[in-house]
Coordinates of C-alpha atoms in Angstrom, one line a residue:
M972 CA 52.7 106.5 127.9
D973 CA 51.0 109.8 127.1
I974 CA 52.7 111.5 130.0
L975 CA 56.1 110.2 128.9
R976 CA 55.5 111.6 125.4
G977 CA 54.5 114.9 127.0
I978 CA 57.6 115.0 129.2
S979 CA 59.8 114.1 126.3
A980 CA 58.4 116.9 124.1
F981 CA 58.5 119.4 127.0
V982 CA 62.2 118.7 127.9
K983 CA 63.4 118.7 124.3
A984 CA 61.5 121.9 123.7
V985 CA 63.1 123.6 126.6
D986 CA 66.6 122.3 125.7
S987 CA 66.4 123.2 122.0
G988 CA 64.5 126.5 122.5
S989 CA 61.4 125.7 120.4
I990 CA 58.6 123.2 119.9
A991 CA 59.5 122.8 116.3
A992 CA 63.1 121.8 117.1
A993 CA 61.8 119.3 119.7
A994 CA 59.4 117.9 117.1
R995 CA 62.3 117.3 114.6
Q996 CA 64.3 115.5 117.3
L997 CA 61.3 113.3 118.1
G998 CA 60.4 112.6 114.5
I999 CA 56.9 114.0 114.9
T1000 CA 55.1 117.2 113.7
A1001 CA 55.2 120.4 115.6
A1002 CA 51.4 120.2 116.1
A1003 CA 51.8 116.8 117.7
A1004 CA 54.6 117.9 120.0
S1005 CA 52.5 120.9 121.1
Q1006 CA 49.5 118.7 121.8
N1007 CA 51.7 116.3 123.9
I1008 CA 52.9 119.3 126.0
A1009 CA 49.3 120.6 126.4
R1010 CA 48.2 117.1 127.6
L1011 CA 51.1 117.1 130.1
E1012 CA 50.0 120.5 131.4
Q1013 CA 46.5 119.1 131.8
V1014 CA 47.8 116.2 133.8
V1015 CA 50.1 118.3 136.0
G1016 CA 47.4 120.9 136.4
V1017 CA 49.5 124.0 135.7
R1018 CA 50.9 125.9 132.7
L1019 CA 54.6 124.9 132.2
L1020 CA 55.4 127.0 129.2
T1021 CA 54.6 130.5 128.0
R1022 CA 54.4 130.2 124.2
T1023 CA 54.4 133.0 121.6
T1024 CA 55.1 133.0 117.9
R1025 CA 58.7 134.0 118.6
S1026 CA 59.6 132.8 122.0
L1027 CA 59.3 130.0 124.5
T1028 CA 59.8 130.6 128.2
L1029 CA 59.3 128.5 131.3
T1030 CA 56.8 129.6 133.9
E1031 CA 57.8 129.5 137.5
S1032 CA 56.0 126.1 137.9
G1033 CA 57.7 125.0 134.6
E1034 CA 61.1 125.8 136.0
L1035 CA 60.5 123.6 139.1
Y1036 CA 59.0 120.8 137.0
Y1037 CA 61.9 120.9 134.4
A1038 CA 64.5 120.7 137.2
K1039 CA 62.8 117.4 138.3
V1040 CA 62.2 115.7 135.0
R1041 CA 65.1 117.0 132.8
N1042 CA 67.1 113.8 133.2
V1043 CA 64.1 111.5 132.9
V1044 CA 64.2 111.5 129.1
Q1045 CA 67.9 110.9 128.8
D1046 CA 67.8 108.1 131.4
L1047 CA 64.9 106.4 129.6
E1048 CA 66.7 106.5 126.3
M1049 CA 69.9 105.2 127.8
A1050 CA 68.1 102.4 129.6
Q1051 CA 66.3 101.4 126.4
A1052 CA 69.5 101.4 124.4
D1053 CA 71.5 99.5 127.1
A1054 CA 68.8 96.9 127.6
S1055 CA 68.5 96.3 123.9
A1056 CA 72.3 96.0 123.7
L1057 CA 72.2 93.1 126.2
H1058 CA 70.0 91.1 123.9
G1059 CA 71.3 92.1 120.5
Q1060 CA 72.9 95.0 118.8
A1061 CA 73.0 98.7 119.5
Q1062 CA 70.0 100.5 118.0
G1063 CA 68.3 103.8 117.6
R1064 CA 69.1 107.1 115.8
L1065 CA 72.7 108.3 116.0
R1066 CA 73.4 111.9 115.1
I1067 CA 77.1 112.7 114.2
A1068 CA 78.3 116.2 113.5
C1069 CA 81.6 117.2 111.9
S1070 CA 83.2 119.6 109.4
V1071 CA 82.2 119.2 105.8
A1072 CA 85.6 118.2 104.4
F1073 CA 86.3 115.6 107.2
G1074 CA 82.8 114.2 106.9
R1075 CA 82.9 114.0 103.1
H1076 CA 86.4 112.6 102.7
W1077 CA 87.0 110.5 105.8
L1078 CA 83.9 109.8 107.9
A1079 CA 81.5 108.9 105.0
P1080 CA 83.8 106.0 103.7
L1081 CA 83.9 104.6 107.2
M1082 CA 80.2 104.5 107.9
P1083 CA 79.0 101.7 105.5
A1084 CA 81.0 99.1 107.5
F1085 CA 79.6 100.4 110.8
M1086 CA 76.0 100.3 109.4
A1087 CA 76.5 96.8 108.1
R1088 CA 77.7 95.7 111.6
F1089 CA 74.9 97.6 113.4
P1090 CA 71.9 97.6 111.1
R1091 CA 69.5 98.8 113.8
V1092 CA 71.4 102.1 114.2
A1093 CA 70.0 104.8 112.0
V1094 CA 72.9 107.2 111.3
E1095 CA 72.3 110.9 110.6
M1096 CA 75.4 112.9 109.6
I1097 CA 75.3 116.7 110.1
L1098 CA 78.1 118.2 108.1
S1099 CA 78.9 121.9 108.8
D1100 CA 81.9 124.0 109.5
Q1101 CA 79.9 125.8 112.2
S1102 CA 80.4 124.2 115.6
A1103 CA 77.4 122.0 116.4
D1104 CA 75.5 122.6 119.7
H1105 CA 75.1 119.1 121.3
V1106 CA 72.0 120.2 123.2
R1107 CA 70.2 122.5 120.7
D1108 CA 71.0 120.2 117.7
D1109 CA 70.5 116.9 119.6
I1110 CA 74.0 115.7 118.7
D1111 CA 75.3 112.4 120.0
L1112 CA 78.8 112.7 118.8
S1113 CA 80.8 115.5 117.1
I1114 CA 84.2 115.3 115.5
R1115 CA 86.2 118.5 115.9
F1116 CA 89.6 119.8 115.3
K1117 CA 91.5 121.4 118.1
Q1118 CA 90.4 125.0 117.4
Q1119 CA 86.7 123.9 117.7
L1120 CA 86.9 122.3 121.1
E1121 CA 84.6 123.9 123.7
P1122 CA 84.3 123.8 127.5
G1123 CA 81.8 121.3 128.8
L1124 CA 82.5 118.6 126.1
V1125 CA 84.4 115.4 126.7
A1126 CA 87.0 115.2 124.0
R1127 CA 88.8 112.0 123.0
F1128 CA 91.7 112.2 120.7
L1129 CA 91.0 110.6 117.3
C1130 CA 93.9 111.3 115.0
S1131 CA 96.5 113.8 113.9
V1132 CA 96.1 114.7 110.3
P1133 CA 99.2 115.7 108.3
M1134 CA 98.8 118.9 106.4
V1135 CA 100.3 119.3 102.9
F1136 CA 101.2 122.6 101.2
C1137 CA 100.6 122.2 97.5
A1138 CA 100.1 123.9 94.2
A1139 CA 99.4 123.0 90.6
P1140 CA 102.4 122.4 88.2
A1141 CA 101.1 125.2 86.0
Y1142 CA 101.2 127.7 88.9
L1143 CA 104.7 126.6 90.0
A1144 CA 106.0 126.9 86.4
R1145 CA 104.6 130.4 86.3
A1146 CA 105.4 131.7 89.8
G1147 CA 108.3 129.5 90.9
R1148 CA 108.5 127.1 93.8
P1149 CA 109.0 128.5 97.3
A1150 CA 112.1 126.9 98.9
A1151 CA 111.1 128.0 102.5
P1152 CA 107.9 129.1 104.2
E1153 CA 109.2 132.7 104.4
Q1154 CA 108.9 132.9 100.7
L1155 CA 105.1 132.4 100.8
R1156 CA 104.7 136.2 101.1
D1157 CA 105.7 136.4 97.4
H1158 CA 103.1 133.9 96.3
A1159 CA 99.3 133.8 95.8
C1160 CA 98.0 132.0 98.9
L1161 CA 94.6 130.4 99.1
L1162 CA 93.4 130.5 102.7
F1163 CA 90.5 129.0 104.7
R1164 CA 88.3 131.2 106.8
L1165 CA 86.9 129.6 109.9
P1166 CA 83.1 130.0 109.8
V1167 CA 82.9 129.7 113.6
D1168 CA 84.8 133.0 114.4
G1169 CA 85.6 134.4 111.0
L1170 CA 89.3 134.2 111.5
L1171 CA 91.7 132.8 108.9
M1172 CA 93.2 129.4 109.6
R1173 CA 96.8 130.0 110.4
W1174 CA 99.6 128.3 108.6
G1175 CA 101.9 126.9 111.2
F1176 CA 105.4 125.4 110.7
V1177 CA 108.0 124.1 113.2
R1178 CA 111.7 124.6 112.6
E1179 CA 114.3 123.2 115.1
G1180 CA 111.5 122.9 117.7
V1181 CA 110.2 126.4 117.3
R1182 CA 106.7 127.0 115.9
F1183 CA 106.3 130.0 113.6
E1184 CA 103.7 131.5 111.2
P1185 CA 105.2 133.1 108.0
E1186 CA 103.9 136.3 106.5
L1187 CA 101.3 135.5 103.8
A1188 CA 99.8 137.2 100.8
P1189 CA 96.2 136.0 100.6
S1190 CA 95.0 135.8 97.1
V1191 CA 91.7 134.0 97.7
V1192 CA 89.9 133.4 101.0
C1193 CA 87.1 130.8 101.2
N1194 CA 85.1 128.9 103.9
D1195 CA 85.1 125.6 102.0
I1196 CA 88.2 123.4 101.8
D1197 CA 87.2 121.5 98.7
T1198 CA 86.7 124.8 96.8
L1199 CA 90.3 125.8 97.8
A1200 CA 91.5 122.5 96.5
Q1201 CA 89.9 123.0 93.2
L1202 CA 91.2 126.5 93.0
A1203 CA 94.7 125.2 93.6
V1204 CA 94.2 122.5 90.9
A1205 CA 93.1 125.3 88.5
G1206 CA 96.4 127.1 89.1
A1207 CA 95.2 129.9 91.3
G1208 CA 97.9 129.6 93.9
I1209 CA 99.3 127.7 96.9
T1210 CA 97.0 126.2 99.6
R1211 CA 97.2 123.9 102.6
L1212 CA 95.1 120.7 102.6
G1213 CA 94.6 117.8 104.9
N1214 CA 96.3 114.7 103.7
F1215 CA 92.9 113.0 103.2
I1216 CA 92.1 115.6 100.6
A1217 CA 95.5 116.2 99.1
A1218 CA 96.7 112.6 98.6
P1219 CA 94.7 111.7 95.5
L1220 CA 95.4 115.1 93.9
L1221 CA 99.1 114.6 94.5
A1222 CA 99.0 111.0 93.2
S1223 CA 97.2 112.1 90.0
G1224 CA 99.7 114.9 89.4
Q1225 CA 97.1 117.6 89.6
L1226 CA 99.0 119.1 92.6
E1227 CA 102.6 119.0 93.7
A1228 CA 103.7 119.1 97.4
L1229 CA 105.9 121.9 98.7
F1230 CA 108.6 122.1 101.5
G1231 CA 109.6 118.5 101.1
S1232 CA 106.2 117.1 102.0
D1233 CA 105.2 113.8 100.3
P1234 CA 101.8 112.3 99.8
A1235 CA 102.1 110.6 103.2
G1236 CA 102.6 114.0 104.9
A1237 CA 106.2 113.6 105.9
A1238 CA 108.4 116.8 105.9
T1239 CA 112.0 117.8 105.6
R1240 CA 114.3 117.6 108.6
T1241 CA 114.6 121.4 108.8
V1242 CA 111.0 122.4 108.4
Q1243 CA 107.9 120.5 109.6
V1244 CA 104.3 121.3 108.7
E1245 CA 102.1 121.6 111.7
P1246 CA 99.3 118.9 111.7
I1247 CA 95.7 119.3 112.8
D1248 CA 94.4 117.1 115.6
Y1249 CA 90.9 115.8 115.6
Y1250 CA 88.8 114.7 118.5
I1251 CA 85.6 112.8 119.1
C1252 CA 83.4 114.8 121.5
Y1253 CA 80.3 114.2 123.5
L1254 CA 78.5 115.8 126.4
D1255 CA 78.8 113.5 129.4
R1256 CA 80.9 110.3 130.1
K1257 CA 77.8 108.8 131.9
G1258 CA 75.7 109.6 128.9
V1259 CA 77.6 107.4 126.5
N1260 CA 75.1 104.7 125.4
A1261 CA 75.5 101.5 123.5
K1262 CA 75.2 103.0 120.0
M1263 CA 77.6 105.8 120.8
R1264 CA 80.2 103.4 122.3
A1265 CA 79.9 101.2 119.2
C1266 CA 80.5 104.2 116.9
I1267 CA 83.4 105.6 118.9
D1268 CA 85.1 102.2 118.9
H1269 CA 84.5 101.8 115.2
L1270 CA 86.0 105.2 114.4
V1271 CA 89.0 104.7 116.6
Q1272 CA 89.7 101.2 115.3
H1273 CA 89.6 102.3 111.6
T1274 CA 91.3 105.7 111.9
P1275 CA 95.1 105.6 112.2
P1276 CA 96.4 107.9 114.9
A1277 CA 98.4 109.8 112.3

């Protein structure tokens, strides 16, 4: 077992880039992870890693050894999870990453039912608008909108979220109600900046089958959707929100929908608001274990396609 602990610490340290990160993934201290790797090097008889205070690099022997054992840890974890699933429920730690707003408003309410059904699965949610690195951050599943998809990930469609353009009644009484997207250039627009690349999230519309982006006059730019929602409620301007954020604010009268949108996200016949598609992502089809399959099935079952 000592050599398996050493191999696990070694592989995760190489994959994540540091012993400290490997220790976090294994749930042990950095000192313990370092000791496990040192014991492994004693058993193998060669130095596998060159460690400094700022870097971690493979030796020539380490590269050869890593190539041979890199899949051992994943195979063992999958074998354990699948064997356990045959005699009971899925189990083990499940790390799910997604954007802050989607995690807060949509994913979190779905998880208690999943946890009740699979009590031996320990869920860890990583909410960030930065794209998670499945290897470095030891992520099992990530939920991403289309602009966040990356090569090398398996992406399974989850849902298409209607987007609602809205503003507070006080703002509309003061500034007027735009009748068409082209009139947004004359209004204070509250825009979301993508933390991944620093670009502004574009406001897309479709008219008679043709997609277009109207000219905008940004009044406030923010990297947090909930903050933009609160700014809109306070009368700062017009913003675009996912239906799962906008619906309760519209129902309470704090915001009013524009361009014919209603709380369900429908639009007029002449202008349609472009939705945002979300996907469940993972690294490898062969690497989907029992706990991941259970979570994917749960999310798909409880998330309407639109």
